[in-house]
mmCIF file of N, CA and C in Angstrom:
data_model
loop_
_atom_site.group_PDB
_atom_site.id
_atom_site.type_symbol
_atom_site.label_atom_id
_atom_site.label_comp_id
_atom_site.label_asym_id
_atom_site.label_seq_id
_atom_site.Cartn_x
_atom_site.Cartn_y
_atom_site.Cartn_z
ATOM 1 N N UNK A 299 21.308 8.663 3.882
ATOM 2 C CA UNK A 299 20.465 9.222 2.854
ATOM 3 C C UNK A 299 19.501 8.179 2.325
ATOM 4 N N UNK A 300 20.317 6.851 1.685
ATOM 5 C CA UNK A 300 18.825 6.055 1.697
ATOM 6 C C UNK A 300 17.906 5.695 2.747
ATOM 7 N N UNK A 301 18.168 5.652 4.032
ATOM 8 C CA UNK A 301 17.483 5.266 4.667
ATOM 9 C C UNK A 301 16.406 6.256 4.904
ATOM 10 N N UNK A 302 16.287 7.318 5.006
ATOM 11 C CA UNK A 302 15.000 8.008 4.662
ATOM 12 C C UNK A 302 14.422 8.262 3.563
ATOM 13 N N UNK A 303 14.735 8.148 1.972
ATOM 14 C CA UNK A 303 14.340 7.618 1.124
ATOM 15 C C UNK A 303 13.425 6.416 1.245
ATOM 16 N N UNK A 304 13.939 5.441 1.305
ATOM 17 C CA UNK A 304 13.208 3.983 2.114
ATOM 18 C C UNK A 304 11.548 4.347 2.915
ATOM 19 N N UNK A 305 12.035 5.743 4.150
ATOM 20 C CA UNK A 305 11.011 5.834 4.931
ATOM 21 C C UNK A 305 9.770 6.649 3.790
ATOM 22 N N UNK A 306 10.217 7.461 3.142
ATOM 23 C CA UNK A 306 9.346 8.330 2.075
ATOM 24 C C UNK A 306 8.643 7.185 0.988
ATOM 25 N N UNK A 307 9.286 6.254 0.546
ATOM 26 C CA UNK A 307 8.247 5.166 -0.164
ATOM 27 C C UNK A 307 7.013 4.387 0.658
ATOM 28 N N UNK A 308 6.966 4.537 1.611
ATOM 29 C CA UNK A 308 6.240 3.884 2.444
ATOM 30 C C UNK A 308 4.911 4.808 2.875
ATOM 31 N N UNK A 309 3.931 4.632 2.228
ATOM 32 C CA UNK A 309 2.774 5.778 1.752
ATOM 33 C C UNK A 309 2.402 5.621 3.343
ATOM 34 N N UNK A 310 2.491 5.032 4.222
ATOM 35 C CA UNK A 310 2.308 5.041 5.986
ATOM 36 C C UNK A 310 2.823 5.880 6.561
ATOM 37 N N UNK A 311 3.789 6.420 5.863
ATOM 38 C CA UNK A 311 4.382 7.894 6.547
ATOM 39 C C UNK A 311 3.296 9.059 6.488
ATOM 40 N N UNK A 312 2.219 8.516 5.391
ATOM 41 C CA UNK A 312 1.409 10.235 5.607
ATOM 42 C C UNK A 312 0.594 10.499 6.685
ATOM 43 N N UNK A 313 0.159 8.685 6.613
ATOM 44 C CA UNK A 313 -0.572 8.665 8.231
ATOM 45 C C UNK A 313 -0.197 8.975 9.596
ATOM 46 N N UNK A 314 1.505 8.305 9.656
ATOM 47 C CA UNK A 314 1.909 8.497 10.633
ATOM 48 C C UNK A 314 2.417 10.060 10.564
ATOM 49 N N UNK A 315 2.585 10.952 9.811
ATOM 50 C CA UNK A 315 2.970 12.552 9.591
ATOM 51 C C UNK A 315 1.891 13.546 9.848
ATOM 52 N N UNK A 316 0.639 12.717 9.857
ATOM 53 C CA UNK A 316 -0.784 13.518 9.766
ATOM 54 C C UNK A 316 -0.476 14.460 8.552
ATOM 55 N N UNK A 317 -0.306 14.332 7.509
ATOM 56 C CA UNK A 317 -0.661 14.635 6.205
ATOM 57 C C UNK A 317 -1.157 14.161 4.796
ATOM 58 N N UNK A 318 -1.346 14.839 3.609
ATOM 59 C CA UNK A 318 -1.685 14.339 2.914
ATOM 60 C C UNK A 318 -0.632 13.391 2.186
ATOM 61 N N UNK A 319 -1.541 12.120 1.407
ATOM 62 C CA UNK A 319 -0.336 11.315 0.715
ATOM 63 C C UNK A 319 0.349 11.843 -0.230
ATOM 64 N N UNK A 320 -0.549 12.771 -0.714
ATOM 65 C CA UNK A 320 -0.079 13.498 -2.749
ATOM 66 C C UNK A 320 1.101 14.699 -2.043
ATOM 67 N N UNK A 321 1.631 14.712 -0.823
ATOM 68 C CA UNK A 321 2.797 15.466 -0.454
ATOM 69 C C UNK A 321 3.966 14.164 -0.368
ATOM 70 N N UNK A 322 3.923 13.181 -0.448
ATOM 71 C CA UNK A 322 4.859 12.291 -0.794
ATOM 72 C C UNK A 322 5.423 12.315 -2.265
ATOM 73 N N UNK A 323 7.040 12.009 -1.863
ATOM 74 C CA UNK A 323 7.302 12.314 -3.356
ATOM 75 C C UNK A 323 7.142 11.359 -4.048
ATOM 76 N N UNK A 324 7.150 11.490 -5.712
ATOM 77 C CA UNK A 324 6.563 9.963 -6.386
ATOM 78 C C UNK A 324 8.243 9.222 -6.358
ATOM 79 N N UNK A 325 9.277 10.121 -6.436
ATOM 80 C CA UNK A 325 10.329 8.939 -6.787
ATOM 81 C C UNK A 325 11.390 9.309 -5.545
ATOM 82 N N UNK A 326 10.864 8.662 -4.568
ATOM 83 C CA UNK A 326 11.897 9.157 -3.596
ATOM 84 C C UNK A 326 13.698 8.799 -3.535
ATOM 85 N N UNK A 327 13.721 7.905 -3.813
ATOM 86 C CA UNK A 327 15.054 7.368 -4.597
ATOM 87 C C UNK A 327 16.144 8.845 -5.088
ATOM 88 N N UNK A 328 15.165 9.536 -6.070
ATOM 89 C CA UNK A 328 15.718 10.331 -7.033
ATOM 90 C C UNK A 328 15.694 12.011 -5.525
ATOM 91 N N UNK A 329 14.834 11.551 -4.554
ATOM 92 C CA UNK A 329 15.144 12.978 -3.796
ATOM 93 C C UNK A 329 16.807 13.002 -3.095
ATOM 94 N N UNK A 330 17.043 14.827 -3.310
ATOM 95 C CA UNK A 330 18.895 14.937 -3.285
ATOM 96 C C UNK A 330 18.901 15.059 -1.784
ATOM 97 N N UNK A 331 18.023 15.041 -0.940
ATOM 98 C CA UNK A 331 18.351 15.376 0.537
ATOM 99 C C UNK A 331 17.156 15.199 1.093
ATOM 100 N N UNK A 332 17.048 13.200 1.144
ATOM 101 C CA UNK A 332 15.734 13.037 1.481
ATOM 102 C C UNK A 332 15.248 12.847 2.921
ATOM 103 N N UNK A 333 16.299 13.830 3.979
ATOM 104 C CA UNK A 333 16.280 13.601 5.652
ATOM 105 C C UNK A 333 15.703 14.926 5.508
ATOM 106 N N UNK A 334 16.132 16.071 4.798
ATOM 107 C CA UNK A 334 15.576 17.729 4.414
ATOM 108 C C UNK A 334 14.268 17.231 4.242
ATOM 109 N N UNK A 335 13.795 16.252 3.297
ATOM 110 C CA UNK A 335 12.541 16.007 2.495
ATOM 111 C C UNK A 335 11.682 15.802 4.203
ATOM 112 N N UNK A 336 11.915 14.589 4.365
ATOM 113 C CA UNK A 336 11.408 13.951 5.879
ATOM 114 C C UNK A 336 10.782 15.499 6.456
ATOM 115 N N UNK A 337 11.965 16.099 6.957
ATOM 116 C CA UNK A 337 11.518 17.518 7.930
ATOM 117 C C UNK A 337 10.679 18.297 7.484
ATOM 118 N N UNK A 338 10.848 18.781 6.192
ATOM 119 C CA UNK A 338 9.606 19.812 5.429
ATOM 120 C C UNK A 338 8.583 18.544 5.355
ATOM 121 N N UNK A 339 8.101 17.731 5.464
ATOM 122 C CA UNK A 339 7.102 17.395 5.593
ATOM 123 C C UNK A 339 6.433 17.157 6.842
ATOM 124 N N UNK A 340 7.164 17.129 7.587
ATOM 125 C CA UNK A 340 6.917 17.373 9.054
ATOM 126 C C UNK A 340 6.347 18.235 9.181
ATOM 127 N N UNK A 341 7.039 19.634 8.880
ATOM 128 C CA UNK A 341 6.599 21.073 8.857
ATOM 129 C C UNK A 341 5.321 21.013 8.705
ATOM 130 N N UNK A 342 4.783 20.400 8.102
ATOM 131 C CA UNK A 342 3.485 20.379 7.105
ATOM 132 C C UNK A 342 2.301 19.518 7.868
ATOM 133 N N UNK A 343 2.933 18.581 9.088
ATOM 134 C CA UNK A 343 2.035 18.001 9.618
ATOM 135 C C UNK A 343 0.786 18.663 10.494
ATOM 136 N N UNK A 344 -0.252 18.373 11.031
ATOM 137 C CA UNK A 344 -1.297 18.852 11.551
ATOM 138 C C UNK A 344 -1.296 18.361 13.060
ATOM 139 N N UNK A 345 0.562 17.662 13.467
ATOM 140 C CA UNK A 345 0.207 17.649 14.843
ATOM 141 C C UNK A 345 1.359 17.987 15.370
ATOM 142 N N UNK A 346 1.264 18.519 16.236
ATOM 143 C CA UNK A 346 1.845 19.849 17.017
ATOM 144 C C UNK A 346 3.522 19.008 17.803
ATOM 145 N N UNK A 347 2.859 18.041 18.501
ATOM 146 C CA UNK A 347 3.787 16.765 18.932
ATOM 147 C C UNK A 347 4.977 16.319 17.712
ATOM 148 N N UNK A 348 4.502 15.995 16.581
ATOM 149 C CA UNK A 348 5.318 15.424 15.829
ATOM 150 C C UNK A 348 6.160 16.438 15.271
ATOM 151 N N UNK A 349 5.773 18.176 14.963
ATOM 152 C CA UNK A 349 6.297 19.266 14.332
ATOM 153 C C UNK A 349 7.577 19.530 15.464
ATOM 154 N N UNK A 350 7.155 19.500 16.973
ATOM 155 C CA UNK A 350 8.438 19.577 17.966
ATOM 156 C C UNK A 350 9.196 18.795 17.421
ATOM 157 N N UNK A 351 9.206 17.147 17.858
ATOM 158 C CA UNK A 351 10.094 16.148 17.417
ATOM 159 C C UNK A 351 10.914 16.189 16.632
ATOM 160 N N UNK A 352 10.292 16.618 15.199
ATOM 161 C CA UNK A 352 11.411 16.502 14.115
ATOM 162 C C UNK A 352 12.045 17.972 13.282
ATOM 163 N N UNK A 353 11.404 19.010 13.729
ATOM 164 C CA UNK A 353 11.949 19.843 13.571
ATOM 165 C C UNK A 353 12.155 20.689 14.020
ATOM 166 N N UNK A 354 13.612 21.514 13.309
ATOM 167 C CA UNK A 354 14.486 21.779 14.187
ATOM 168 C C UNK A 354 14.280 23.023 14.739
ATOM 169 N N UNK A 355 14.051 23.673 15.806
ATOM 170 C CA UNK A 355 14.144 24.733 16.892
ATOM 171 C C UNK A 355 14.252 26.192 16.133
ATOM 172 N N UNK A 356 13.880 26.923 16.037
ATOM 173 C CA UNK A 356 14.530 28.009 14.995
ATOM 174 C C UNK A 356 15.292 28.847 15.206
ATOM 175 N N UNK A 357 16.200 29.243 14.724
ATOM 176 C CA UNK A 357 17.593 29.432 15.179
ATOM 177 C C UNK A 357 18.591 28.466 15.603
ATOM 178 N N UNK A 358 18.095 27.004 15.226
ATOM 179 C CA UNK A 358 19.124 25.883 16.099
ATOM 180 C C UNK A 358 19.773 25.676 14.248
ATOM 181 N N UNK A 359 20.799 25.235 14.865
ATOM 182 C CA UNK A 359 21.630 24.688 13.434
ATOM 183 C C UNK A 359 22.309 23.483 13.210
ATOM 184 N N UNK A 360 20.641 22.744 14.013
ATOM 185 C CA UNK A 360 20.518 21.479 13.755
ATOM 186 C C UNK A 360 19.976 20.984 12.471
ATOM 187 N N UNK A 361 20.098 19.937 11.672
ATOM 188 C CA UNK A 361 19.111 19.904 10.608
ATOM 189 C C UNK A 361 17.538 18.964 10.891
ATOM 190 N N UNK A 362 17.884 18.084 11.774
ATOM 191 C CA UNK A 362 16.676 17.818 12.394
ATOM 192 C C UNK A 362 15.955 18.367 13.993
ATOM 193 N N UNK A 363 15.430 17.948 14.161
ATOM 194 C CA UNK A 363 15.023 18.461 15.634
ATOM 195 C C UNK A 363 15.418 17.161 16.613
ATOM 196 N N UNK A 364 14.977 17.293 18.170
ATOM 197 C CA UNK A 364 15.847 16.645 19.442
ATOM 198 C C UNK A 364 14.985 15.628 19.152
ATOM 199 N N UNK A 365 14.008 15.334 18.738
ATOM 200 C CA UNK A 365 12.928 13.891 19.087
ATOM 201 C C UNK A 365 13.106 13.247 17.972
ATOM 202 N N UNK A 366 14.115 13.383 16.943
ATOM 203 C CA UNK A 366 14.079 12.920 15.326
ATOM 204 C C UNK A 366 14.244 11.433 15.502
ATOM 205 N N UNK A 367 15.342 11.252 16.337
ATOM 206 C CA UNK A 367 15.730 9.581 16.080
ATOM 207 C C UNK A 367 14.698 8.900 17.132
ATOM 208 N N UNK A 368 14.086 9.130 18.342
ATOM 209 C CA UNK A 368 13.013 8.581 18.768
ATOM 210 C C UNK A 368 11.607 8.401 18.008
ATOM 211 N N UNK A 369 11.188 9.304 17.487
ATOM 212 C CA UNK A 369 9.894 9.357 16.815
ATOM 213 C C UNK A 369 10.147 8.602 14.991
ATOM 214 N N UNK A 370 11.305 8.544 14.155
ATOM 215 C CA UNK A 370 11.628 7.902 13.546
ATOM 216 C C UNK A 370 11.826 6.159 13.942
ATOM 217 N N UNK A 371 12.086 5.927 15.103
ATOM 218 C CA UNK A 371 12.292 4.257 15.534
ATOM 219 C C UNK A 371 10.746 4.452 15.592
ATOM 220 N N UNK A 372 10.232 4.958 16.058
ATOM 221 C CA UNK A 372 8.740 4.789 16.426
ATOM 222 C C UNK A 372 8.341 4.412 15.054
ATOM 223 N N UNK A 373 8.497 5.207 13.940
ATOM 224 C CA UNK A 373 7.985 4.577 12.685
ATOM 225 C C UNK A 373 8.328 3.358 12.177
ATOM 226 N N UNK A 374 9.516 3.514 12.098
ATOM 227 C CA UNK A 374 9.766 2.305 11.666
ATOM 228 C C UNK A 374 9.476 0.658 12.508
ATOM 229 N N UNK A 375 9.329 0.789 13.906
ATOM 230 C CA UNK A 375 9.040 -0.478 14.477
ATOM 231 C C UNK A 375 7.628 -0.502 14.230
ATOM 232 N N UNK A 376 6.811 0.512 14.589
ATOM 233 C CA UNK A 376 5.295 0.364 14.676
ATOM 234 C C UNK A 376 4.504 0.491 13.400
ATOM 235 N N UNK A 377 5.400 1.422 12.239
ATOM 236 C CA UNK A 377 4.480 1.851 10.934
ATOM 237 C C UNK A 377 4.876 1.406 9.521
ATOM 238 N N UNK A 378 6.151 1.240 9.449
ATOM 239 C CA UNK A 378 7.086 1.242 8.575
ATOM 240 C C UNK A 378 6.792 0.043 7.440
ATOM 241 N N UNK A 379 6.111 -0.349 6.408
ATOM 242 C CA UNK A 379 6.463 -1.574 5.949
ATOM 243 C C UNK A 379 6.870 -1.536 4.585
ATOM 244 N N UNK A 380 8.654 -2.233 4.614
ATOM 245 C CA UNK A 380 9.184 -2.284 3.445
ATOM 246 C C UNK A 380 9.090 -2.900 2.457
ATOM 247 N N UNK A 381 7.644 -4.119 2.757
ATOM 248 C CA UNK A 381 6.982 -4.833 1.854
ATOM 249 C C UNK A 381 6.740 -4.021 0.940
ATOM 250 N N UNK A 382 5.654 -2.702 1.674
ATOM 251 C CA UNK A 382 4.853 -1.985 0.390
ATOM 252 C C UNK A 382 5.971 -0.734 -0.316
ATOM 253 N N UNK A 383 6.813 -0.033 0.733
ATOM 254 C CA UNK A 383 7.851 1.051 0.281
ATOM 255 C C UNK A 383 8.742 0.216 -0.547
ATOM 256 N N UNK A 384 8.955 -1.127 -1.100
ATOM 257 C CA UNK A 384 9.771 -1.605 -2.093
ATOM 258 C C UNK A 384 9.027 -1.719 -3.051
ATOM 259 N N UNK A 385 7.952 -0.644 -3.202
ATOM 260 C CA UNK A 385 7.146 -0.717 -4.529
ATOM 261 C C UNK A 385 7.163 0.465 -5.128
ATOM 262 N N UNK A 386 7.949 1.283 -4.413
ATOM 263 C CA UNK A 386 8.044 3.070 -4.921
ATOM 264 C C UNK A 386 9.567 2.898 -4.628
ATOM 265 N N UNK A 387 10.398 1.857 -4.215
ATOM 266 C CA UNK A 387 11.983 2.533 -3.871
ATOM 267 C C UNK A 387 12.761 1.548 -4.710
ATOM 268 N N UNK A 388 13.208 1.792 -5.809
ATOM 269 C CA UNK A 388 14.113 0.683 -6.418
ATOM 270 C C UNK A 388 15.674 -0.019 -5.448
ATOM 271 N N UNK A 389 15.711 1.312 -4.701
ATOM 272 C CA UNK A 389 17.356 0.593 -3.993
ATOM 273 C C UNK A 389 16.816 -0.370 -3.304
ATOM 274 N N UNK A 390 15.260 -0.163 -2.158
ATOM 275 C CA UNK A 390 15.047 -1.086 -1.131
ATOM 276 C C UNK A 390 14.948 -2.026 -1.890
ATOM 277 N N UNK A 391 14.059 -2.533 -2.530
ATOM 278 C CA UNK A 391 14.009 -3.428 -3.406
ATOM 279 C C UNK A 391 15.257 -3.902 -3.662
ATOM 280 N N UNK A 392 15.916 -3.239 -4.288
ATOM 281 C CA UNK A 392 17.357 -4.542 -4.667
ATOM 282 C C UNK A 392 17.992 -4.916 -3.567
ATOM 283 N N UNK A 393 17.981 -3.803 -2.109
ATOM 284 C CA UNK A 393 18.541 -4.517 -0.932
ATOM 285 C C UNK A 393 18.092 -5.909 0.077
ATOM 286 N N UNK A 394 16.305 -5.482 -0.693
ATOM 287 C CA UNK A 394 15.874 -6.604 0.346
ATOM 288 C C UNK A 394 16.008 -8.356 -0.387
ATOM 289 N N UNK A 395 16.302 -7.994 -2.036
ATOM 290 C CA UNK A 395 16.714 -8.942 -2.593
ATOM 291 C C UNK A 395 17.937 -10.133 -2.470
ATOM 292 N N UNK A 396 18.876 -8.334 -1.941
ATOM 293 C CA UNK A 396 20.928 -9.240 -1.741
ATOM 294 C C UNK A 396 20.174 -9.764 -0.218
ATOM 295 N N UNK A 397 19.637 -9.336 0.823
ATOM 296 C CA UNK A 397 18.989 -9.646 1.967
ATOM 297 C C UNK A 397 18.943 -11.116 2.126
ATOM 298 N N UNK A 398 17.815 -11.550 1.233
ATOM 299 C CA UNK A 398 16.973 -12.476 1.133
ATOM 300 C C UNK A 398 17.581 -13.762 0.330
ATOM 301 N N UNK A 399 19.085 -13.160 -0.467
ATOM 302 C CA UNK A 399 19.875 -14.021 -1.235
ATOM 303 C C UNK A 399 21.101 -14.542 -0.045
ATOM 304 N N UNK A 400 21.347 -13.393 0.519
ATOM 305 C CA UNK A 400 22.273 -14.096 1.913
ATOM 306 C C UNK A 400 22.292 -14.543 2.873
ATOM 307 N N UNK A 401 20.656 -14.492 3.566
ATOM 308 C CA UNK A 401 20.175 -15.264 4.157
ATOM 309 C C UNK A 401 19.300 -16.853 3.918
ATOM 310 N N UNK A 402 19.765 -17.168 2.750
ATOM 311 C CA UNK A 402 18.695 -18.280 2.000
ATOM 312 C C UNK A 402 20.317 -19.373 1.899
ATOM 313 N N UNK A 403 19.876 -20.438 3.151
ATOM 314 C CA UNK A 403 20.624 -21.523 2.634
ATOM 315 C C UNK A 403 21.454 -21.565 1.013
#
């Protein structure tokens, strides 16, 4: 659950979603089912490729679709930066803090 929270602070998701940014939520942290959130915004995208990928088949009683965890690594290696999404996500932020405290001599 946080980890797509995480992906929703990261205003690069609208680009990489082909949608608008003001469909991002402002406090993603506070969203109750923010992998649900991810998909309805998918829904919403303007490209046909990414709407297969992540969502789910209709009638399938999957909650994501078959391309979810491929096209998600895709974001995150190529789009993802938790520099700027630790400015809308309070957890990333405190994680990349314990991070940066346990890796520091």
């Amino acid at each position: 659950r946080m980890l797509e929270s995480w992906f929703l602070a990261d205003e690069s998701l609208a680009d990489f979603f082909h949608i608008s940014g003001a469909l991002l939520p402002r406090n993603p942290d506070a969203e109750t089912n923010p992998k649900q959130t991810l998909v309805n915004l998918a829904r919403r995208s303007k490209s046909r490729a990414l709407r297969a990928d992540l969502v789910p088949d209709t009638g399938s009683l999957g909650v994501v679709g078959k391309g979810y965890t491929p096209r998600m690594t895709e974001f995150i290696e190529q789009h993802w930066h938790p520099s700027e999404a630790q400015k809308r996500s309070h957890s990333l932020r405190r994680a990349l803090v314990a991070i940066r405290k346990a890796v520091q001599p």
